[in-house]
Amino acid sequence: MSDRMTTPISAQVRSANPESANITPVIPGVLLPLRKQQRVPLSQKPSDHIFLVMTGVLMVEARLPERNRQVLEILFPGDAYHTQDAPGRLGAALIASTPAELQRYRPEALEAIERNNPEFRKRLESATSHRSARRTLHLASMSGASGEERLADFLVEMGLYIGREAQGGRSFDIPLSREEIADYLALNPDTLSRIFSRFKSSGLIAISRGRATVPDWSALTRLSPLAAAQTDLHDQVRATA
Amino acid sequence: MSDRMTTPISAQVRSANPESANITPVIPGVLLPLRKQQRVPLSQKPSDHIFLVMTGVLMVEARLPERNRQVLEILFPGDAYHTQDAPGRLGAALIASTPAELQRYRPEALEAIERNNPEFRKRLESATSHRSARRTLHLASMSGASGEERLADFLVEMGLYIGREAQGGRSFDIPLSREEIADYLALNPDTLSRIFSRFKSSGLIAISRGRATVPDWSALTRLSPLAAAQTDLHDQVRATA
DNA sequence: CGTGTTGTTGAACTGTCTCAAGGACGGTGG
DNA sequence: CCACCGTCCTTGAGACAGTTCAACAACACG
């Protein structure tokens, strides 16, 4: 996998158009376009940047020495990630699961936002607190649920955030590989594959060319202990935005 | 356990002394003194309060219908908890593991802080981001570590936050019951007890009357995959404060 | 069309859970 | 001061979910 490159943060920079600040509430920052699998190291230096996900799906990865990678969370458009959420030593990085665009704000930029753009600050705060709630749900899933339930929770999450209604059910592209999903769900890839197979043969889900289709959404939510909480949370943001 | 009572938030209120605001950076709010095991429901209404832990140790608990309680995180003095971190539907609550004092700020109070007390706002922000990093570590522990490692991670956390140096090692009172620790570590109490027994018989830890003594701290850190990260994180705050 | 990567499946193994019994401890009342 | 009680903790034996290892199938890419 020599293709998964590390690109200096400073590469491919351009300023967002200040004109548009009042329309989409995004103020000038540094725009990072990312290819699939491109990685943005979250270095442990004390500078606390914020990354705002404009488009695409990202993973937050941790790598401890001598240990398997973990996928700590998944980011969707609208999410804000604070560098300081990942303690140094975890070897954390953002990885684009799909082509993506990130807006990056340095501490100075953030201070300026505090002072001059309360509206945008509100948006950052609400993105942050939404993500925080989602992290709580993921922790709850990892520590309270079985393998099947964890996968169901995951599928509900993906369905809500990147799925579209399709003939009564929902369907979405799965942007993570099996191994990445396994790392996100704290399962091993073999086990995950088995659970996927069970779901497929029970008709709960169909997968073709990386696209998942859930014909009966409520059947899925019945397997997911956190479906209700995830749905509430998701709808809540859409209402705000 | 009829003794574990639910007390209305409004009970036992008094204002902190405004005079002291410049000394300890705590501005007026509502002070809640809590008995051991007293519970503060984190209702799902959209009002986003912040609780600031003044003294004591608290658990953040979640109860899904039909499921065992989970302990999502542990709070120590200095920590700030935002109501919105726990999605409704999780049945979340704060529970005092020791007698504790909480300072509560309502949304209006927070807005006032924003405007008039940037110093205190900074303190809240830094408390929040510190806790966020600790949550990341806990997730990493739950999803990447074995039972033994999880317990070691827990003991390191407790040792750092509420322990004191004692003849070369560290010792601290364990404020949680076995069952509560199990719920925090996503283990079952029997399994946890077995691991504790192994640790005791290997001399890693000694427990008497609820007080744990770790004679060789570095031996413990060697069992805890996250010890280094926890230590860095902990020291970092002490440096800031 | 090979060739490498990613996904699937089987069989054996292991850590954790379950259930049930017994032990330790702290509080209470005789 | 001791006997009793309830609660919490410990321990064993068996069951089960998830892991490991290895072989193979499917797929994507040049």
Coordinates of C-alpha atoms (C1' of nucleotides) in Angstrom, one line a residue:
Chain A
M1 CA 0.0 0.0 0.0
S2 CA 2.6 2.5 -1.0
D3 CA -0.3 4.6 -2.3
R4 CA -1.5 5.8 1.1
M5 CA 0.6 8.9 1.3
T6 CA 1.2 11.4 4.0
T7 CA 0.8 14.9 2.6
P8 CA 2.1 17.9 4.5
I9 CA -0.8 19.9 5.7
S10 CA 0.4 23.0 3.9
A11 CA 0.0 21.4 0.5
Q12 CA -2.8 22.4 -1.9
V13 CA -4.0 25.4 0.0
R14 CA -6.4 28.0 -1.2
S15 CA -8.5 30.5 0.6
A16 CA -12.3 30.1 0.7
N17 CA -14.1 33.0 -0.9
P18 CA -14.8 35.6 1.8
E19 CA -17.9 36.7 -0.2
S20 CA -19.7 33.5 0.6
A21 CA -19.2 33.8 4.3
N22 CA -22.7 35.1 4.8
I23 CA -24.3 32.6 2.7
T24 CA -22.8 29.3 3.8
P25 CA -21.6 30.1 7.3
V26 CA -18.0 29.2 6.5
I27 CA -15.4 31.8 7.1
P28 CA -12.0 31.9 5.4
G29 CA -9.7 29.2 6.5
V30 CA -7.4 26.8 4.8
L31 CA -9.1 24.3 2.5
L32 CA -7.6 20.9 2.2
P33 CA -8.8 18.6 -0.6
L34 CA -8.0 15.0 0.2
R35 CA -7.9 12.0 -2.0
K36 CA -9.3 8.7 -0.9
Q37 CA -7.0 7.2 1.8
Q38 CA -5.0 10.4 2.2
R39 CA -4.0 10.9 5.7
V40 CA -3.7 14.0 7.9
P41 CA -1.5 13.4 10.9
L42 CA -2.9 15.0 14.1
S43 CA 0.4 15.9 15.5
Q44 CA 0.7 16.3 19.3
K45 CA 2.0 19.8 19.2
P46 CA -0.1 22.0 21.5
S47 CA -1.6 24.0 18.6
D48 CA -5.2 23.2 18.7
H49 CA -6.6 23.3 15.2
I50 CA -10.1 22.6 14.2
F51 CA -10.9 20.7 11.1
L52 CA -14.4 21.2 9.6
V53 CA -15.6 18.5 7.2
M54 CA -17.0 20.1 4.1
T55 CA -17.5 17.0 2.0
G56 CA -16.7 13.3 2.2
V57 CA -16.3 10.8 5.0
L58 CA -13.3 10.6 7.3
M59 CA -12.0 8.2 9.9
V60 CA -10.2 9.1 13.0
E61 CA -7.5 6.6 13.5
A62 CA -5.3 5.7 16.5
R63 CA -2.1 3.7 16.4
L64 CA -0.4 2.7 19.5
P65 CA 3.0 1.1 19.3
E66 CA 2.8 -2.7 18.9
R67 CA -1.0 -2.5 18.5
N68 CA -3.5 -2.8 15.8
R69 CA -4.9 0.4 14.4
Q70 CA -8.2 1.5 15.9
V71 CA -10.8 3.6 14.2
L72 CA -12.0 5.9 17.0
E73 CA -14.8 7.6 15.1
I74 CA -16.2 8.4 11.7
L75 CA -16.7 12.0 10.5
F76 CA -19.3 13.2 8.1
P77 CA -19.9 16.5 6.4
G78 CA -20.6 19.2 8.9
D79 CA -18.5 17.6 11.7
A80 CA -15.9 19.6 13.5
Y81 CA -12.8 17.9 14.8
H82 CA -10.6 19.5 17.4
T83 CA -7.0 18.4 17.3
Q84 CA -6.9 18.3 21.1
D85 CA -9.6 15.5 21.2
A86 CA -6.8 13.0 20.5
P87 CA -4.1 12.9 23.1
G88 CA -0.7 12.8 21.6
R89 CA 0.9 9.4 22.0
L90 CA -2.1 7.8 20.4
G91 CA -0.6 8.4 17.0
A92 CA -3.9 9.8 15.8
A93 CA -4.6 10.8 12.2
L94 CA -7.5 11.7 10.0
I95 CA -8.0 9.5 7.0
A96 CA -10.2 10.2 4.1
S97 CA -12.5 7.2 3.4
T98 CA -13.8 9.0 0.4
P99 CA -12.4 12.0 -1.5
A100 CA -13.0 14.8 1.0
E101 CA -12.6 18.5 1.6
L102 CA -11.6 19.8 5.0
Q103 CA -11.5 23.3 6.2
R104 CA -8.7 24.0 8.7
Y105 CA -8.7 26.7 11.3
R106 CA -5.6 27.7 13.3
P107 CA -5.7 28.9 16.8
E108 CA -5.3 32.5 15.6
A109 CA -8.2 32.1 13.2
L110 CA -10.3 30.7 16.0
E111 CA -9.6 33.7 18.2
A112 CA -10.6 36.0 15.4
I113 CA -13.8 34.0 15.0
E114 CA -14.5 34.3 18.7
R115 CA -14.4 38.0 18.4
N116 CA -15.9 38.8 15.1
N117 CA -18.1 36.0 14.0
P118 CA -20.4 34.8 16.8
E119 CA -22.7 33.2 14.3
F120 CA -20.0 31.0 12.9
R121 CA -18.7 30.3 16.4
K122 CA -22.2 29.0 17.2
R123 CA -22.0 26.7 14.3
L124 CA -18.7 25.3 15.4
E125 CA -20.0 24.8 18.9
S126 CA -23.0 23.0 17.8
A127 CA -21.1 20.8 15.4
T128 CA -18.7 19.9 18.3
S129 CA -21.5 19.1 20.7
H130 CA -23.3 17.0 18.1
R131 CA -20.1 15.0 17.5
S132 CA -19.6 14.6 21.2
A133 CA -23.0 13.0 21.6
R134 CA -22.2 10.7 18.7
R135 CA -19.0 9.7 20.4
T136 CA -21.0 8.8 23.5
L137 CA -23.2 6.6 21.5
H138 CA -20.2 4.8 19.9
L139 CA -18.7 4.2 23.3
A140 CA -22.0 2.8 24.5
S141 CA -22.1 0.5 21.5
M142 CA -18.5 -0.7 22.0
S143 CA -19.0 -1.4 25.6
G144 CA -22.5 -2.6 25.8
A145 CA -23.3 -4.4 22.6
S146 CA -22.6 -7.8 21.0
G147 CA -21.0 -8.1 17.6
E148 CA -24.3 -8.2 15.8
E149 CA -25.6 -5.3 17.6
R150 CA -22.5 -3.3 17.0
L151 CA -22.7 -3.9 13.3
A152 CA -26.4 -3.0 13.3
D153 CA -25.5 0.2 15.2
F154 CA -22.9 1.0 12.5
L155 CA -25.3 0.4 9.7
V156 CA -27.8 2.6 11.3
E157 CA -25.2 5.3 11.7
M158 CA -24.1 5.1 8.0
G159 CA -27.7 4.9 6.8
L160 CA -28.6 8.0 8.6
Y161 CA -25.6 10.1 7.7
I162 CA -24.9 9.0 4.1
G163 CA -27.9 7.0 3.1
R164 CA -30.8 7.9 0.9
E165 CA -34.3 6.5 0.9
A166 CA -34.7 3.8 -1.7
Q167 CA -38.0 1.9 -2.4
G168 CA -39.1 1.8 1.2
G169 CA -35.6 1.1 2.6
R170 CA -32.3 2.9 2.6
S171 CA -29.1 2.5 0.7
F172 CA -25.6 3.9 0.8
D173 CA -22.1 3.3 -0.3
I174 CA -19.9 1.7 2.3
P175 CA -16.8 3.9 2.3
L176 CA -14.8 1.7 4.7
S177 CA -13.2 -1.6 4.0
R178 CA -14.1 -4.7 6.1
E179 CA -10.9 -4.3 8.0
E180 CA -11.6 -0.6 8.7
I181 CA -15.2 -1.4 9.9
A182 CA -13.8 -4.1 12.1
D183 CA -11.3 -1.7 13.6
Y184 CA -14.2 0.7 14.2
L185 CA -16.3 -1.9 15.8
A186 CA -13.6 -3.5 17.9
L187 CA -14.1 -6.8 16.1
N188 CA -11.8 -8.8 14.1
P189 CA -12.3 -8.9 10.3
D190 CA -13.2 -12.6 10.2
T191 CA -15.9 -12.2 12.8
L192 CA -17.2 -9.2 11.1
S193 CA -17.4 -11.0 7.8
R194 CA -19.3 -13.8 9.4
I195 CA -21.9 -11.3 10.9
F196 CA -22.2 -9.6 7.5
S197 CA -22.9 -13.0 5.9
R198 CA -25.6 -13.7 8.5
F199 CA -27.2 -10.3 7.8
K200 CA -27.0 -10.9 4.1
S201 CA -28.5 -14.4 4.2
S202 CA -31.3 -13.3 6.5
G203 CA -32.2 -10.6 3.9
L204 CA -31.5 -7.8 6.3
I205 CA -29.0 -6.2 3.9
A206 CA -27.8 -6.7 0.4
I207 CA -24.4 -5.5 -0.8
S208 CA -23.3 -5.2 -4.4
R209 CA -20.2 -3.3 -5.6
G210 CA -19.7 -1.6 -2.3
R211 CA -23.2 -0.4 -2.1
A212 CA -25.4 -1.5 0.8
T213 CA -29.2 -1.7 0.5
V214 CA -31.4 -2.2 3.6
P215 CA -34.8 -3.1 2.3
D216 CA -36.5 -3.0 5.7
W217 CA -35.1 -0.2 7.7
S218 CA -37.1 -0.9 10.8
A219 CA -35.9 -4.5 10.9
L220 CA -32.4 -3.1 11.1
T221 CA -33.3 -0.6 13.8
R222 CA -34.8 -3.5 15.8
L223 CA -31.3 -5.1 15.9
S224 CA -29.6 -1.9 16.9
P225 CA -29.8 -1.0 20.5
L226 CA -28.9 2.6 19.8
A227 CA -31.0 3.1 16.7
A228 CA -33.5 5.4 18.5
A229 CA -30.8 7.5 20.1
Q230 CA -28.9 7.8 16.8
T231 CA -32.0 8.8 15.0
D232 CA -33.1 11.4 17.5
L233 CA -29.6 12.8 17.5
H234 CA -29.4 12.9 13.7
D235 CA -32.8 14.5 13.2
Q236 CA -32.0 17.1 15.9
V237 CA -29.2 18.5 13.9
R238 CA -31.1 18.6 10.7
A239 CA -33.7 20.6 12.5
T240 CA -31.0 23.1 13.7
A241 CA -29.3 23.4 10.4
Chain B
M1 CA -31.3 0.2 47.9
S2 CA -34.0 2.7 48.9
D3 CA -31.2 4.9 50.1
R4 CA -30.1 5.9 46.6
M5 CA -32.3 8.9 46.2
T6 CA -33.1 11.2 43.3
T7 CA -33.0 14.8 44.4
P8 CA -34.5 17.6 42.4
I9 CA -31.8 19.7 41.0
S10 CA -33.2 22.8 42.7
A11 CA -32.7 21.5 46.2
Q12 CA -30.0 22.8 48.5
V13 CA -29.0 25.8 46.5
R14 CA -26.8 28.6 47.5
S15 CA -24.8 31.1 45.6
A16 CA -21.0 31.0 45.5
N17 CA -19.4 34.1 46.9
P18 CA -18.9 36.5 44.1
E19 CA -16.0 38.0 46.0
S20 CA -13.9 34.9 45.4
A21 CA -14.4 34.9 41.7
N22 CA -11.1 36.5 41.0
I23 CA -9.2 34.2 43.3
T24 CA -10.5 30.8 42.4
P25 CA -11.7 31.4 38.9
V26 CA -15.2 30.2 39.7
I27 CA -18.1 32.5 39.0
P28 CA -21.5 32.4 40.6
G29 CA -23.6 29.5 39.7
V30 CA -25.7 27.0 41.6
L31 CA -23.8 24.8 44.0
L32 CA -25.1 21.3 44.4
P33 CA -23.7 19.3 47.3
L34 CA -24.2 15.6 46.8
R35 CA -24.2 12.6 49.1
K36 CA -22.6 9.4 48.1
Q37 CA -24.7 7.6 45.5
Q38 CA -26.9 10.6 45.0
R39 CA -28.0 10.9 41.5
V40 CA -28.5 13.9 39.2
P41 CA -30.6 13.0 36.1
L42 CA -29.4 14.5 32.9
S43 CA -32.7 15.1 31.4
Q44 CA -33.0 15.3 27.7
K45 CA -34.6 18.7 27.5
P46 CA -32.6 20.9 25.2
S47 CA -31.3 23.1 27.9
D48 CA -27.6 22.6 27.9
H49 CA -26.3 23.0 31.4
I50 CA -22.7 22.6 32.4
F51 CA -21.7 20.9 35.6
L52 CA -18.4 21.7 37.0
V53 CA -17.0 19.2 39.5
M54 CA -15.6 21.1 42.6
T55 CA -14.9 18.1 44.8
G56 CA -15.5 14.4 44.8
V57 CA -15.7 11.7 42.2
L58 CA -18.7 11.1 39.9
M59 CA -19.8 8.5 37.4
V60 CA -21.7 9.2 34.2
E61 CA -24.2 6.5 33.9
A62 CA -26.3 5.3 31.0
R63 CA -29.3 3.1 31.2
L64 CA -31.0 1.8 28.1
P65 CA -34.3 0.0 28.4
E66 CA -33.8 -3.7 28.9
R67 CA -30.0 -3.3 29.3
N68 CA -27.5 -3.2 32.1
R69 CA -26.3 0.1 33.3
Q70 CA -23.1 1.4 31.8
V71 CA -20.7 3.7 33.3
L72 CA -19.6 5.9 30.4
E73 CA -17.0 7.9 32.2
I74 CA -15.6 9.0 35.6
L75 CA -15.4 12.7 36.6
F76 CA -12.8 14.2 38.9
P77 CA -12.5 17.6 40.5
G78 CA -12.0 20.2 37.8
D79 CA -13.9 18.4 35.2
A80 CA -16.7 20.1 33.3
Y81 CA -19.7 18.1 32.0
H82 CA -22.0 19.4 29.3
T83 CA -25.5 18.0 29.4
Q84 CA -25.5 17.7 25.7
D85 CA -22.7 15.2 25.7
A86 CA -25.3 12.5 26.6
P87 CA -27.9 12.1 24.0
G88 CA -31.4 11.8 25.5
R89 CA -32.7 8.3 25.3
L90 CA -29.6 7.0 27.0
G91 CA -31.2 7.7 30.4
A92 CA -28.0 9.3 31.5
A93 CA -27.3 10.5 35.0
L94 CA -24.5 11.7 37.1
I95 CA -23.9 9.7 40.3
A96 CA -21.7 10.7 43.1
S97 CA -19.2 8.0 43.9
T98 CA -18.0 10.0 46.9
P99 CA -19.6 12.9 48.6
A100 CA -19.3 15.7 46.0
E101 CA -19.9 19.3 45.1
L102 CA -21.1 20.4 41.7
Q103 CA -21.4 23.8 40.3
R104 CA -24.2 24.1 37.8
Y105 CA -24.4 26.8 35.1
R106 CA -27.6 27.4 33.1
P107 CA -27.5 28.5 29.5
E108 CA -28.2 32.1 30.5
A109 CA -25.3 32.0 32.9
L110 CA -23.1 30.6 30.2
E111 CA -24.0 33.4 27.8
A112 CA -23.1 35.9 30.5
I113 CA -19.8 34.1 31.0
E114 CA -19.1 34.3 27.3
R115 CA -19.5 38.1 27.3
N116 CA -18.1 39.1 30.7
N117 CA -15.6 36.5 31.9
P118 CA -13.3 35.3 29.2
E119 CA -10.9 34.0 31.8
F120 CA -13.5 31.7 33.2
R121 CA -14.7 30.7 29.8
K122 CA -11.1 29.6 29.0
R123 CA -11.1 27.5 32.1
L124 CA -14.3 25.8 31.0
E125 CA -13.0 25.2 27.6
S126 CA -9.8 23.7 28.8
A127 CA -11.6 21.5 31.2
T128 CA -13.9 20.4 28.4
S129 CA -11.1 19.6 26.0
H130 CA -9.2 17.7 28.7
R131 CA -12.2 15.5 29.4
S132 CA -12.7 15.0 25.8
A133 CA -9.2 13.6 25.4
R134 CA -9.8 11.4 28.4
R135 CA -12.9 10.1 26.8
T136 CA -10.9 9.2 23.7
L137 CA -8.5 7.2 25.9
H138 CA -11.4 5.3 27.5
L139 CA -12.8 4.4 24.2
A140 CA -9.4 3.2 23.0
S141 CA -9.2 1.1 26.1
M142 CA -12.6 -0.4 25.7
S143 CA -12.1 -1.2 22.1
G144 CA -8.5 -2.2 22.0
A145 CA -7.6 -3.8 25.3
S146 CA -8.1 -7.1 27.1
G147 CA -9.7 -7.4 30.5
E148 CA -6.3 -7.2 32.3
E149 CA -5.3 -4.2 30.3
R150 CA -8.5 -2.5 30.9
L151 CA -8.2 -2.9 34.6
A152 CA -4.6 -1.7 34.5
D153 CA -5.7 1.4 32.5
F154 CA -8.4 2.0 35.1
L155 CA -6.0 1.7 38.0
V156 CA -3.6 4.1 36.3
E157 CA -6.4 6.6 35.7
M158 CA -7.5 6.4 39.4
G159 CA -3.9 6.5 40.6
L160 CA -3.2 9.7 38.6
Y161 CA -6.3 11.5 39.5
I162 CA -7.0 10.6 43.1
G163 CA -3.8 8.8 44.2
R164 CA -1.0 10.0 46.3
E165 CA 2.6 8.9 46.4
A166 CA 3.2 6.4 49.1
Q167 CA 6.6 4.8 49.8
G168 CA 7.7 4.6 46.2
G169 CA 4.3 3.5 44.9
R170 CA 0.9 5.1 44.9
S171 CA -2.3 4.5 46.8
F172 CA -5.9 5.7 46.6
D173 CA -9.3 4.9 47.8
I174 CA -11.4 3.0 45.3
P175 CA -14.7 5.0 45.2
L176 CA -16.5 2.5 43.0
S177 CA -17.9 -0.9 43.8
R178 CA -16.8 -3.9 41.9
E179 CA -19.9 -3.8 39.9
E180 CA -19.5 -0.2 39.0
I181 CA -16.0 -0.7 37.9
A182 CA -17.1 -3.7 35.8
D183 CA -19.7 -1.5 34.2
Y184 CA -17.1 1.1 33.5
L185 CA -14.7 -1.4 31.9
A186 CA -17.4 -3.3 30.0
L187 CA -16.6 -6.5 31.9
N188 CA -18.7 -8.6 34.1
P189 CA -18.2 -8.4 37.8
D190 CA -17.1 -12.0 38.1
T191 CA -14.5 -11.6 35.5
L192 CA -13.3 -8.4 37.0
S193 CA -13.0 -10.0 40.4
R194 CA -10.9 -12.8 38.9
I195 CA -8.6 -10.2 37.3
F196 CA -8.3 -8.3 40.6
S197 CA -7.4 -11.6 42.3
R198 CA -4.7 -12.2 39.8
F199 CA -3.3 -8.7 40.3
K200 CA -3.4 -9.2 44.1
S201 CA -1.7 -12.5 44.1
S202 CA 1.0 -11.3 41.8
G203 CA 1.7 -8.5 44.2
L204 CA 0.8 -5.8 41.7
I205 CA -1.8 -4.3 44.0
A206 CA -3.0 -4.7 47.6
I207 CA -6.4 -3.7 48.7
S208 CA -7.6 -3.3 52.3
R209 CA -10.7 -1.6 53.4
G210 CA -11.4 0.0 50.0
R211 CA -7.9 1.4 49.7
A212 CA -5.7 0.3 46.9
T213 CA -1.9 0.4 47.2
V214 CA 0.3 -0.1 44.2
P215 CA 3.8 -0.7 45.5
D216 CA 5.5 -0.6 42.1
W217 CA 3.8 2.0 39.9
S218 CA 5.9 1.3 36.8
A219 CA 5.0 -2.4 37.0
L220 CA 1.4 -1.3 36.7
T221 CA 2.1 1.1 33.8
R222 CA 3.7 -1.8 32.0
L223 CA 0.4 -3.6 32.0
S224 CA -1.5 -0.5 30.9
P225 CA -1.3 0.2 27.1
L226 CA -2.5 3.7 27.7
A227 CA -0.4 4.6 30.8
A228 CA 1.9 6.9 28.9
A229 CA -1.0 8.7 27.2
Q230 CA -2.9 9.1 30.4
T231 CA 0.2 10.3 32.3
D232 CA 1.0 12.9 29.6
L233 CA -2.6 14.1 29.6
H234 CA -2.8 14.3 33.3
D235 CA 0.5 16.2 33.7
Q236 CA -0.4 18.5 30.9
V237 CA -3.4 19.9 32.9
R238 CA -1.5 20.3 36.1
A239 CA 1.0 22.3 34.1
T240 CA -1.8 24.6 32.7
A241 CA -3.6 25.0 36.1
Chain C
dC1 C1' -6.0 -12.8 -18.3
dG2 C1' -2.7 -13.1 -14.7
dT3 C1' -1.6 -11.1 -10.1
dG4 C1' -2.2 -8.9 -5.8
dT5 C1' -5.5 -7.5 -2.6
dT6 C1' -9.7 -8.0 0.0
dG7 C1' -13.3 -10.8 1.6
dT8 C1' -15.2 -15.4 3.1
dT9 C1' -15.4 -19.7 5.5
dG10 C1' -14.1 -23.8 8.4
dA11 C1' -12.1 -25.9 12.7
dA12 C1' -9.8 -25.4 16.8
dC13 C1' -8.8 -22.5 20.6
dT14 C1' -9.4 -19.0 24.3
dG15 C1' -11.2 -15.2 27.1
dT16 C1' -15.2 -13.8 29.0
dC17 C1' -19.8 -14.7 30.6
dT18 C1' -23.2 -17.4 33.2
dC19 C1' -25.0 -19.6 37.1
dA20 C1' -24.5 -21.2 41.5
dA21 C1' -22.4 -21.7 45.9
dG22 C1' -19.7 -20.0 49.5
dG23 C1' -16.9 -16.3 52.1
dA24 C1' -15.9 -11.7 54.0
dC25 C1' -17.2 -7.7 55.7
dG26 C1' -20.0 -4.0 58.1
dG27 C1' -24.0 -2.8 60.6
dT28 C1' -27.6 -3.8 64.0
dG29 C1' -29.7 -5.5 67.9
dG30 C1' -29.8 -8.5 71.6
Chain D
dC1 C1' -19.4 -8.5 73.0
dC2 C1' -21.3 -11.7 70.1
dA3 C1' -24.8 -13.5 66.8
dC4 C1' -27.2 -12.3 63.1
dC5 C1' -28.2 -10.2 58.8
dG6 C1' -27.7 -8.2 54.3
dT7 C1' -24.6 -6.9 50.8
dC8 C1' -20.7 -7.2 48.3
dC9 C1' -17.0 -10.0 46.8
dT10 C1' -14.8 -14.3 45.3
dT11 C1' -14.4 -18.8 43.1
dG12 C1' -15.4 -23.0 40.4
dA13 C1' -17.5 -25.5 36.3
dG14 C1' -19.6 -25.3 32.1
dA15 C1' -21.3 -22.7 28.0
dC16 C1' -20.6 -19.4 24.4
dA17 C1' -19.1 -15.5 21.6
dG18 C1' -15.3 -14.0 19.4
dT19 C1' -10.4 -15.0 17.9
dT20 C1' -6.8 -17.3 15.3
dC21 C1' -4.9 -19.6 11.6
dA22 C1' -5.1 -21.3 7.2
dA23 C1' -7.2 -22.2 2.9
dC24 C1' -9.9 -20.6 -0.7
dA25 C1' -13.0 -17.4 -3.4
dA26 C1' -14.1 -12.9 -5.3
dC27 C1' -12.8 -8.9 -7.1
dA28 C1' -10.0 -4.9 -9.0
dC29 C1' -6.2 -3.5 -11.7
dG30 C1' -3.0 -3.3 -15.0

